[in-house]
Short mmCIF file of C-alpha atoms in Angstrom, two decimals:
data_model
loop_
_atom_site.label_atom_id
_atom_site.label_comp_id
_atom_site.label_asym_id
_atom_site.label_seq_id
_atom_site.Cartn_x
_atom_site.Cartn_y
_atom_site.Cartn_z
CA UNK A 26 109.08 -131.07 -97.43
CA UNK A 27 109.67 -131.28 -93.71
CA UNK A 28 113.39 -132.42 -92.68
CA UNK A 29 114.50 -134.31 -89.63
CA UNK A 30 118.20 -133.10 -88.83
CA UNK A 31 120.10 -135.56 -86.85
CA UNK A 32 124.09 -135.30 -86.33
CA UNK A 33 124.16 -139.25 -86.00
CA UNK A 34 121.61 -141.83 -85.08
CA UNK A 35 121.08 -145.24 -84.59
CA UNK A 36 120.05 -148.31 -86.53
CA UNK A 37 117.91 -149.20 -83.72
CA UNK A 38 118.35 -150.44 -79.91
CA UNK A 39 117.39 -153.60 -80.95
CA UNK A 40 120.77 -153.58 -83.60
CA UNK A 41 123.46 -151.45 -82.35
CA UNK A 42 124.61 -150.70 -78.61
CA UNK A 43 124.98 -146.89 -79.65
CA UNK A 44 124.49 -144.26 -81.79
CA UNK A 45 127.79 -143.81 -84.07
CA UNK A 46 128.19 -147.54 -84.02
CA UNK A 47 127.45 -148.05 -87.71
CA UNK A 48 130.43 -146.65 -90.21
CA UNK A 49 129.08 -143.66 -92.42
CA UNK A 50 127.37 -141.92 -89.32
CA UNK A 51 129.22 -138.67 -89.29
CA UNK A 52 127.93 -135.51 -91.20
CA UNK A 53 124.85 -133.31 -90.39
CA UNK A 54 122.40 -132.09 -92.61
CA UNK A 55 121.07 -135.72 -93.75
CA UNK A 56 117.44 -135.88 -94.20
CA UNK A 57 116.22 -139.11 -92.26
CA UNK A 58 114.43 -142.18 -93.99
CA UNK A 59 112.62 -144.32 -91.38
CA UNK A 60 112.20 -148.22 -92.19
CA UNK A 61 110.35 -150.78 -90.14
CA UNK A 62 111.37 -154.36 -91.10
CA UNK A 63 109.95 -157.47 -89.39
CA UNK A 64 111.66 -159.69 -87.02
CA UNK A 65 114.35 -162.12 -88.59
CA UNK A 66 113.13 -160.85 -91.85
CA UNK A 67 117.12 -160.15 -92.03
CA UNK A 68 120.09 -160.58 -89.92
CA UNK A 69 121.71 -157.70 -87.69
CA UNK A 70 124.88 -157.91 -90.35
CA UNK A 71 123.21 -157.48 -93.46
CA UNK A 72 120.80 -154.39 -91.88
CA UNK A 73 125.03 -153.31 -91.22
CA UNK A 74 125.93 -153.77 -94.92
CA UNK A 75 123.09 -152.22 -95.97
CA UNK A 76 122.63 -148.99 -93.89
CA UNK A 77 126.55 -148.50 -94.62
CA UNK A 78 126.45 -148.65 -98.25
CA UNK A 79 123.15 -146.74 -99.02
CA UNK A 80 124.52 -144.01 -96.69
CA UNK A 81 127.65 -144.03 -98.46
CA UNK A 82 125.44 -143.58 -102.09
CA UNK A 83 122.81 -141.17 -100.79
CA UNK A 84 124.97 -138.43 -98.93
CA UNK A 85 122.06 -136.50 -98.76
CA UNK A 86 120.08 -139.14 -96.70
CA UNK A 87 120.61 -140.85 -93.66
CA UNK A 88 118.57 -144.41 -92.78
CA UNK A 89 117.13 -145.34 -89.16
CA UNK A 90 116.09 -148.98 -89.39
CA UNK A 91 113.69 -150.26 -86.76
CA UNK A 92 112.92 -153.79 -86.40
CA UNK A 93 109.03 -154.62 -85.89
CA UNK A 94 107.57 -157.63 -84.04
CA UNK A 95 105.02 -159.93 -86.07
CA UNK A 96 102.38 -160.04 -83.23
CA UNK A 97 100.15 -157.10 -83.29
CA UNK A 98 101.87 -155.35 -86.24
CA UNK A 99 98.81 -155.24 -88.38
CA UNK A 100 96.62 -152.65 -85.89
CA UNK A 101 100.48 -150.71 -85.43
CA UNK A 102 100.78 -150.16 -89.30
CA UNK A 103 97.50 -149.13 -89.49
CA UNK A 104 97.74 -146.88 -86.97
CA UNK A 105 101.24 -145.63 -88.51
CA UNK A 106 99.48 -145.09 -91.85
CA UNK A 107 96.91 -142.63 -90.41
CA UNK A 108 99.66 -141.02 -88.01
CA UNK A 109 100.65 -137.06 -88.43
CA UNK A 110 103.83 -138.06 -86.64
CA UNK A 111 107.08 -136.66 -88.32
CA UNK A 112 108.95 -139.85 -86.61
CA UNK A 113 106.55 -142.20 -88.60
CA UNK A 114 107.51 -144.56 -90.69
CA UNK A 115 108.57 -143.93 -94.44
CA UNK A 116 108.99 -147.79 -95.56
CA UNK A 117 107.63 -150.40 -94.07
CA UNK A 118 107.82 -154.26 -94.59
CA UNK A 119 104.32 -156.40 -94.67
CA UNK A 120 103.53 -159.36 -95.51
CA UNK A 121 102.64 -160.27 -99.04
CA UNK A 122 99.39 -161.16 -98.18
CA UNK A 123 98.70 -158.26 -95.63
CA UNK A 124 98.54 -155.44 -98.49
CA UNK A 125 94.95 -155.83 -99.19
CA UNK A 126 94.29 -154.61 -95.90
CA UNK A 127 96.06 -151.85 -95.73
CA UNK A 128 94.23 -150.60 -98.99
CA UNK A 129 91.16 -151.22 -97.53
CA UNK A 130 91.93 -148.79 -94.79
CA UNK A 131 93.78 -146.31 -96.95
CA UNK A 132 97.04 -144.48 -96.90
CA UNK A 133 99.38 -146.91 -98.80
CA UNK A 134 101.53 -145.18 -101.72
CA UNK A 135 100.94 -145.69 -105.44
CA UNK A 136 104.02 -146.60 -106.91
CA UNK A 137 103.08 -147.89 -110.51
CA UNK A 138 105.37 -145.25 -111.81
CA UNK A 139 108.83 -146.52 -110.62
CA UNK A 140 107.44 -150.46 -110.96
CA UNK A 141 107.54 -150.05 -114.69
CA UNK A 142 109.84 -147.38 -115.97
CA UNK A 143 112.66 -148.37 -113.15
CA UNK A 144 112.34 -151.85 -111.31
CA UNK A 145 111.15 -154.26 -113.55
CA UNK A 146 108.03 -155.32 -112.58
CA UNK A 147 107.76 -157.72 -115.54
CA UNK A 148 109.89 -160.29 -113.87
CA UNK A 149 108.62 -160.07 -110.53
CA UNK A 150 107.50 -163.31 -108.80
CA UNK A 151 103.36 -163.47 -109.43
CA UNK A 152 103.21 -164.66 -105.49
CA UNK A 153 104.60 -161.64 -104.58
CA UNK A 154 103.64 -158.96 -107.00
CA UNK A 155 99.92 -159.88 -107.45
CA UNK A 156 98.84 -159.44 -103.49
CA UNK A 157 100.44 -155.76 -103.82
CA UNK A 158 98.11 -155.08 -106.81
CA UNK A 159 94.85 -153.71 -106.65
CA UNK A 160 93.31 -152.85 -109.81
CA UNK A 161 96.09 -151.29 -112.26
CA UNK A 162 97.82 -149.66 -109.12
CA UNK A 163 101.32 -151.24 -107.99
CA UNK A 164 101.19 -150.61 -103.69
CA UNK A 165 103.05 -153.18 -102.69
CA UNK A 166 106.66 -154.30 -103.89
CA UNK A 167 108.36 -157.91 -103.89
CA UNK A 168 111.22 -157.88 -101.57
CA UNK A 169 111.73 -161.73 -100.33
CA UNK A 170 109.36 -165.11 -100.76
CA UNK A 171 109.86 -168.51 -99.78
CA UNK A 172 107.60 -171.86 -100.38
CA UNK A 173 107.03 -174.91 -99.85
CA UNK A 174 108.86 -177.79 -101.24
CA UNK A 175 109.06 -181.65 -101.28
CA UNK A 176 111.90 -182.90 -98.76
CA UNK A 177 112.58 -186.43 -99.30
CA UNK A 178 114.54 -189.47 -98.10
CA UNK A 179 117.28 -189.57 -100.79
CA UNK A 180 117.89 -193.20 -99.26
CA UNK A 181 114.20 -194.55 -99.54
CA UNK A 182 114.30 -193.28 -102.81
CA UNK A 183 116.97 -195.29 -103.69
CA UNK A 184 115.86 -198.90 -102.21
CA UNK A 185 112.84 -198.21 -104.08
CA UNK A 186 114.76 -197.90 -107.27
CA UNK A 187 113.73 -194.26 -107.83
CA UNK A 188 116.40 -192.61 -109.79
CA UNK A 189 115.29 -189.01 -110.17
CA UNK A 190 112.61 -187.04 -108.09
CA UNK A 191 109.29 -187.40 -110.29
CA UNK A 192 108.96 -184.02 -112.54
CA UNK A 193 104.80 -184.64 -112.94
CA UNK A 194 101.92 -185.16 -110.57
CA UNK A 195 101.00 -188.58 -111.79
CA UNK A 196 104.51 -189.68 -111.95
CA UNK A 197 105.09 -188.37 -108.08
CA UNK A 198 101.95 -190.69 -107.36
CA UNK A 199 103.47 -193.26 -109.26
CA UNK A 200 106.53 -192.91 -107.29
CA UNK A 201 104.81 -192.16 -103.60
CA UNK A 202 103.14 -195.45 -104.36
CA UNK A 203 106.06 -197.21 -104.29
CA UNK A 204 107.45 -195.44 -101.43
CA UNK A 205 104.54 -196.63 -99.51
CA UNK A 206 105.48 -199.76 -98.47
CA UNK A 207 107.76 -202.07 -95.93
CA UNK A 208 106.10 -200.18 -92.56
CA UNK A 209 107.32 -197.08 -94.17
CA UNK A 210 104.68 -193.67 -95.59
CA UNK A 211 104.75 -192.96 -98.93
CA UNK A 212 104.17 -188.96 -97.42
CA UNK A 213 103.09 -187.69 -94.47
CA UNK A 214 100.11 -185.09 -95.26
CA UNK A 215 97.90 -183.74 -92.96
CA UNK A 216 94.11 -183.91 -93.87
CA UNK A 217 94.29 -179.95 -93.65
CA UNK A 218 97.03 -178.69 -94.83
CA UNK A 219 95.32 -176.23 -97.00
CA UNK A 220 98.10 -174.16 -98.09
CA UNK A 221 99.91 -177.94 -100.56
CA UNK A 222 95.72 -177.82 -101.00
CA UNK A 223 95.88 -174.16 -102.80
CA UNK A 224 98.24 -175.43 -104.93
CA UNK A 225 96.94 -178.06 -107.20
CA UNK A 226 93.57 -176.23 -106.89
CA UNK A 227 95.88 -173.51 -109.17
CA UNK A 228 97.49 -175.98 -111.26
CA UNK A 229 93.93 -177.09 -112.29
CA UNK A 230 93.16 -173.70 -113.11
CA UNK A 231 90.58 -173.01 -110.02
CA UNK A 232 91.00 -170.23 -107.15
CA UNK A 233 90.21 -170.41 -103.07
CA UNK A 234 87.67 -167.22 -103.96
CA UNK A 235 87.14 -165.19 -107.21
CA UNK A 236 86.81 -161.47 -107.67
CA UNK A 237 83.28 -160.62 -108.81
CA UNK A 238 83.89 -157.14 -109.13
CA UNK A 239 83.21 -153.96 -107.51
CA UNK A 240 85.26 -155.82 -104.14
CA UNK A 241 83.13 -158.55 -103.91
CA UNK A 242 84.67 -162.18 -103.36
CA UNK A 243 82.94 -165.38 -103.72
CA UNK A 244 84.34 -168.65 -102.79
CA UNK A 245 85.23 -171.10 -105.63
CA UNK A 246 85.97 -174.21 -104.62
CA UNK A 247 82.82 -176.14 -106.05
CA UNK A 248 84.51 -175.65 -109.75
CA UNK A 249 85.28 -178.32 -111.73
CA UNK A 250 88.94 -177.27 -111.40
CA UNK A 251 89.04 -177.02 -107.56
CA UNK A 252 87.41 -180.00 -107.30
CA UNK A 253 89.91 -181.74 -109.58
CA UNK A 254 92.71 -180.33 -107.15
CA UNK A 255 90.83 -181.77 -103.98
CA UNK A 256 90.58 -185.66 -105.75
CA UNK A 257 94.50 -185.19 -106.16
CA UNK A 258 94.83 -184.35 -103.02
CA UNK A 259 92.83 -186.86 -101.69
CA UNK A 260 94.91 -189.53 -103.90
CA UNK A 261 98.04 -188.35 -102.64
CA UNK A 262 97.21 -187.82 -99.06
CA UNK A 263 96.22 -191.62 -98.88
CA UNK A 264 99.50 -192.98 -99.40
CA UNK A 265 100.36 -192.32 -95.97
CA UNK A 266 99.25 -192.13 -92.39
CA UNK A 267 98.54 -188.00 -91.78
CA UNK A 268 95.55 -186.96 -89.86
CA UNK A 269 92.81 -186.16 -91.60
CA UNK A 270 91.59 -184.14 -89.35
CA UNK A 271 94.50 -182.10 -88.45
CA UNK A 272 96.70 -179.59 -89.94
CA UNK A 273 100.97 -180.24 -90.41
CA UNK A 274 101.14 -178.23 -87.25
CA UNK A 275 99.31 -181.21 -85.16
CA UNK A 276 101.60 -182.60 -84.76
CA UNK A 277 104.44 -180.90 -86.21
CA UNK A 278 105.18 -183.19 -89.59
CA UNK A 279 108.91 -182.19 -88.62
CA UNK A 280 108.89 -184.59 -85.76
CA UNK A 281 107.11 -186.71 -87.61
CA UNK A 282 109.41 -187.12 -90.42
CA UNK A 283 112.22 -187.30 -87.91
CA UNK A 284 111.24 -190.73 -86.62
CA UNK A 285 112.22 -192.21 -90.01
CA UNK A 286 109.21 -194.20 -91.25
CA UNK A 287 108.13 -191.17 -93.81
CA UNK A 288 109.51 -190.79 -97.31
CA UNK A 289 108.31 -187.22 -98.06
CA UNK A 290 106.87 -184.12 -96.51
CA UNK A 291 105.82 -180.88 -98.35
CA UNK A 292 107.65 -177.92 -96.37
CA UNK A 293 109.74 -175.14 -95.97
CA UNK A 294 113.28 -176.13 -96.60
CA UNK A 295 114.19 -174.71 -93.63
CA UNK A 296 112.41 -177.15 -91.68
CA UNK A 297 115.15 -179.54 -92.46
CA UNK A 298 116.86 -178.05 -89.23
CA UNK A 299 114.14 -179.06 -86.62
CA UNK A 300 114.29 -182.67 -88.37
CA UNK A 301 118.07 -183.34 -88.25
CA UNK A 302 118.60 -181.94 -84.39
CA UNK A 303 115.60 -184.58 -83.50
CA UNK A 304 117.38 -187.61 -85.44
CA UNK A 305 120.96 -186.54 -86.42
CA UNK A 306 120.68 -190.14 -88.56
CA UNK A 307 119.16 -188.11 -90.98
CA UNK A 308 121.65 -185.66 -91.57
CA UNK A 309 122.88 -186.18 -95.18
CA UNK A 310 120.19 -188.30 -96.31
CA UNK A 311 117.54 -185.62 -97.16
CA UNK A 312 117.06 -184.01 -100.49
CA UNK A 313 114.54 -181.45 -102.43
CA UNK A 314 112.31 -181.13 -105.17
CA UNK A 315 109.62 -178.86 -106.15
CA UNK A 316 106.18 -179.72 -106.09
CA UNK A 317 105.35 -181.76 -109.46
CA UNK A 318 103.50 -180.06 -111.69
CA UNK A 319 100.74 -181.32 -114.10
CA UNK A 320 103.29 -181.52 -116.84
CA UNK A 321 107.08 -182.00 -116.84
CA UNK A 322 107.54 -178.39 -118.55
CA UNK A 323 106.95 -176.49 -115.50
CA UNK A 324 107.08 -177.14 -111.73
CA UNK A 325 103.45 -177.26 -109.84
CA UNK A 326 102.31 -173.95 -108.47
CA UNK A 327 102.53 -172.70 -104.80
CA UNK A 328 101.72 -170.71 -101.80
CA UNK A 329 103.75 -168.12 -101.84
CA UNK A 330 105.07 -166.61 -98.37
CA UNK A 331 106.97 -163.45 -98.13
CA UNK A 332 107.12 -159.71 -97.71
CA UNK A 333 106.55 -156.43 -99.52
CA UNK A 334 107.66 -153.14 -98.75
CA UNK A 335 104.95 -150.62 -99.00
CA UNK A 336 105.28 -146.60 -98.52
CA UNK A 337 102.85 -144.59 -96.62
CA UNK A 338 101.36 -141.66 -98.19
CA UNK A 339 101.74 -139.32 -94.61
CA UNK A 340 105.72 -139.46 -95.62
CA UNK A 341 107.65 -136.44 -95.45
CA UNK A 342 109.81 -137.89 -98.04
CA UNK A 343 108.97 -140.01 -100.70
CA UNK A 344 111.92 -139.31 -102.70
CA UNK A 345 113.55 -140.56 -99.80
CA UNK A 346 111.68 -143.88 -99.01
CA UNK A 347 111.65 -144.87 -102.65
CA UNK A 348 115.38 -144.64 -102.85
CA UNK A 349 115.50 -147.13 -100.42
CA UNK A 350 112.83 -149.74 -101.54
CA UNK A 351 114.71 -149.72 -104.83
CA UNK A 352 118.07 -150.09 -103.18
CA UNK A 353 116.16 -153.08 -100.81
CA UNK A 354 114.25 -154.65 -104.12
CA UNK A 355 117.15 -154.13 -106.63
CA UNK A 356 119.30 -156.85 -107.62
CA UNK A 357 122.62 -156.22 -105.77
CA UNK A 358 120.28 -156.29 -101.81
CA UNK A 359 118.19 -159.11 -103.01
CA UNK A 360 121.68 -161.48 -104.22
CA UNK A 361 122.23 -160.83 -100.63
CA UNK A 362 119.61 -160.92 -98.83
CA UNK A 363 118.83 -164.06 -100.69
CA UNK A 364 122.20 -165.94 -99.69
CA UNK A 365 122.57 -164.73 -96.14
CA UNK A 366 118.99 -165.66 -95.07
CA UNK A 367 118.27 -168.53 -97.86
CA UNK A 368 115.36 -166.70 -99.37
CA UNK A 369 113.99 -166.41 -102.98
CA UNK A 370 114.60 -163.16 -104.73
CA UNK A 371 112.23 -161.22 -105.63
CA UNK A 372 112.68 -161.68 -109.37
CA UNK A 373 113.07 -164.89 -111.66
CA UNK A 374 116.22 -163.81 -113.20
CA UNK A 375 117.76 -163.86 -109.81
CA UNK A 376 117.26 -167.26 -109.10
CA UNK A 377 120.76 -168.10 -110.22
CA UNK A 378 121.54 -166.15 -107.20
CA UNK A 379 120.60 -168.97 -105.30
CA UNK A 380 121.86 -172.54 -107.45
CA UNK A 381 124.14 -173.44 -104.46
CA UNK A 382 121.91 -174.48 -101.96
CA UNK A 383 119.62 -177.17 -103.01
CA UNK A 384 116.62 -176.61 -100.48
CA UNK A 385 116.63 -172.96 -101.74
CA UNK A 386 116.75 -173.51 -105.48
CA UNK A 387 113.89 -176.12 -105.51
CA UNK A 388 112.05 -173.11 -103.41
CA UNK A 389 112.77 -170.86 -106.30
CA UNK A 390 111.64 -173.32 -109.03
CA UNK A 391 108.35 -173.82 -107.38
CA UNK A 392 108.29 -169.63 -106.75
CA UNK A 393 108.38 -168.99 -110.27
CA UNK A 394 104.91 -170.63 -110.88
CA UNK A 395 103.60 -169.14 -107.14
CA UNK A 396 100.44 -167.69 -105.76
CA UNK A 397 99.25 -166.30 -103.29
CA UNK A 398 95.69 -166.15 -101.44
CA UNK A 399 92.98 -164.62 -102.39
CA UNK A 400 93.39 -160.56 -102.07
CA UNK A 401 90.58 -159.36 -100.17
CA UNK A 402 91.28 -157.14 -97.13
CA UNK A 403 88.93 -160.08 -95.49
CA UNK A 404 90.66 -162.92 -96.31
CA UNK A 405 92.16 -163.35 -92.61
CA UNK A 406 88.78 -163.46 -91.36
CA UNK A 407 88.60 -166.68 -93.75
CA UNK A 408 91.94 -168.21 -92.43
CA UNK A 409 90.69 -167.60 -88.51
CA UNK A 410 87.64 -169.59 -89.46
CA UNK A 411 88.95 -171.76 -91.91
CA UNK A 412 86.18 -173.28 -93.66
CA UNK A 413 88.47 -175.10 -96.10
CA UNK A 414 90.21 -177.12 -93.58
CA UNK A 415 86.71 -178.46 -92.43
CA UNK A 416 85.45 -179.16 -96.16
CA UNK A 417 88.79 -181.29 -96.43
CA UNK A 418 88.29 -183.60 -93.56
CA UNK A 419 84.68 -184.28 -94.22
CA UNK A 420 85.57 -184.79 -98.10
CA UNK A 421 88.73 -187.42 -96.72
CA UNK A 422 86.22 -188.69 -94.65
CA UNK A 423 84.21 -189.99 -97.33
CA UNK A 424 81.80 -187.19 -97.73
CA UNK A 425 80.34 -186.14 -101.29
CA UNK A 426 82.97 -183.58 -102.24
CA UNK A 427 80.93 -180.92 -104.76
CA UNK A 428 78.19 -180.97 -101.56
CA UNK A 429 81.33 -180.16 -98.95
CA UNK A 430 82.88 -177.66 -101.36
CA UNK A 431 79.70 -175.67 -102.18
CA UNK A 432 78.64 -175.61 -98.24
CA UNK A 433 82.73 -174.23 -97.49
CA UNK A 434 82.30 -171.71 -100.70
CA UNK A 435 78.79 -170.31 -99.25
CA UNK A 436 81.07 -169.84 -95.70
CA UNK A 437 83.71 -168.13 -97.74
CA UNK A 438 81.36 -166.03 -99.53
CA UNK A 439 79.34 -165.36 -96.41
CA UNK A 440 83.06 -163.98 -94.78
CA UNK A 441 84.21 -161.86 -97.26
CA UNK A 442 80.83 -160.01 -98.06
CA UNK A 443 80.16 -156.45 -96.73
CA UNK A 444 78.63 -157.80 -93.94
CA UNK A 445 81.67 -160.22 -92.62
CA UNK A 446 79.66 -163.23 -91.65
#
């Protein structure tokens, strides 16, 4: 095993003004575990807490932490993962749905081994565990998710004589019904917001694509059960004024929601902060939920955002880089990770980590019944074209749905094949 000796060394430019400027940094000898995280995946203090107490626990191992950009990352991994470099990487974060592709290309550690006998793979969230699966093989592991939710008008809610945030699908109708009244939207839902779309498409038991085997993807959403989570949809999406041809991002919902005529949105939590500094009115009146699910005994399921944290196979020190995803993916890191950047933990049985801040527990509820997309290393050809959002403006529009869905599904199938479409 090659070593890399360094007397002291940095976090990163980007974290400290020095070298030495982190406690723990004295001492020679240390073999040297590289990390790439992504941007604002966690603050400059907590990379501090970290680095100081895994340094202090591993005296035989010594962490340089080097914050990655989003834009272009996916052609620098890949180029990482087929690097001879001693000074690449040894752990790197990716997003949850980004693992497929870097299987496709090769080079991604199999850690199967420590995901069963020694972190508890069993009770990691499905919307983060599932994307770093391929076959029986664990590559990727769960380190942070977050979801969307339903952020509401507690006060709307309440002239409407709505007591309690509905706990079912046809209740939420019920309730977004009522809502929809007086000049004010029941919900504001774009015609394409695919991602809320995903969801009830899951609930009904359908999928975006399936898996025929071998790596080949087909699109599904002709099915009975995707086409039972486009007529919700469409029901839903009615009770209010959104676009249907446009996607929450045009316009933003958040400014949207800020002029005060909508009762709901389905979001991020965090996008509570853009809505308050446009109307501070609205500070204290808005509350959370998660998405309703078919039946009151479980919340609806979800798109699951996030990261895993993958290791390369050209490391020089695997004993090295696993120490450190378990330290980042075990339950002391995630607690707080989870509270100092309002995340969902990696694992159900940390959700109680999270019980004091309402936006994030609803996120947490909904996580525990998440998804994520289809796992073919082609899938972001699919989201740059986008079929889906098309089939779900013509379908809003009044077109025969099964005829729109099969035409989108051929387009899906079309992308992911050998060929690419």
């Amino acid at each position: 095993m090659k070593r890399r000796l360094l007397a002291a060394v940095c976090v990163t430019a980007s974290l400290v003004t020095a070298c030495g400027a982190l406690p723990g940094t004295g001492g020679a000898h240390r073999r040297t575990v590289t990390v790439w995280l992504m941007k604002d995946s966690a603050s400059k203090e907590f990379l501090e807490r970290f680095t100081e107490d895994f340094e202090d626990k591993h005296d035989d191992l010594r962490l340089d932490v080097r914050v990655q950009q989003w834009t272009g990352i996916v052609e620098k991994v890949q180029k990482a993962l087929r690097s001879a470099d001693p000074s690449a990487p040894d752990v790197i974060e990716v997003g949850n749905t980004q693992v497929a592709q870097y299987v496709d290309g090769g080079g991604l550690s199999d850690l199967t081994l420590e995901s069963i006998r020694d972190w508890g793979m069993d009770r990691w969230l499905p919307g983060l565990a599932e994307p770093g699966r391929i076959g029986s093989r664990q590559l990727g592991i769960p380190w942070y998710a977050a979801n969307r939710v339903v952020i509401y008008r507690k006060d709307l809610f309440a002239a409407a004589g709505i007591k309690h945030p509905p706990k079912t699908r046809e209740q939420w109708l019920t309730d977004t019904e009522r809502l929809n009244t007086a000049g004010n939207q029941g919900i504001y839902l774009a015609g394409q917001d695919w991602y809320t779309l995903s969801g009830f498409i899951w609930d009904e038991g359908g999928d975006l694509a399936d898996d025929t085997g071998s790596g080949n993807w087909e699109g599904a959403l002709e099915t009975p059960a995707a086409l039972r989570g486009m007529d919700f949809y469409r029901r839903l999406q009615a009770l209010g004024a959104g676009p249907v041809d446009a996607d929450e991002e045009h316009p933003p919902q958040s400014g949207v929601f800020a002029k005060g005529r909508v009762a709901q949105i389905v979001a991020v939590p965090g996008l509570v902060q853009a809505v308050e500094r446009a109307n501070p009115d609205l500070k204290g009146k808005l509350g959370f939920f998660p998405v309703p699910g078919r039946t009151a005994a479980a919340p609806g399921a979800v798109f699951t955002g996030g990261s895993d944290l993958v290791v390369p196979e050209n490391t020089d020190d695997r004993a090295g880089a696993t120490e450190v995803v378990a330290a980042l993916a075990g339950a002391k890191w995630q607690t707080e990770l989870a509270r100092t950047m309002k995340y969902v933990p990696n694992k159900t049985t940390l959700a109680r980590a999270v019980t004091g801040d309402a936006g994030v527990a609803a996120m947490a509820a909904g996580a525990a019944h998440g998804r994520a997309t289809p796992a073919s290393p082609r899938w972001a050809a699919v989201e740059a074209d986008n079929p889906i959002k098309d089939c779900m403006t013509k379908i809003l529009d009044g077109a025969d749905p099964a005829t729109e869905a099969r035409r989108a599904s051929d387009r899906i199938t079309e992308i992911l094949s050998a060929d690419g479409g």
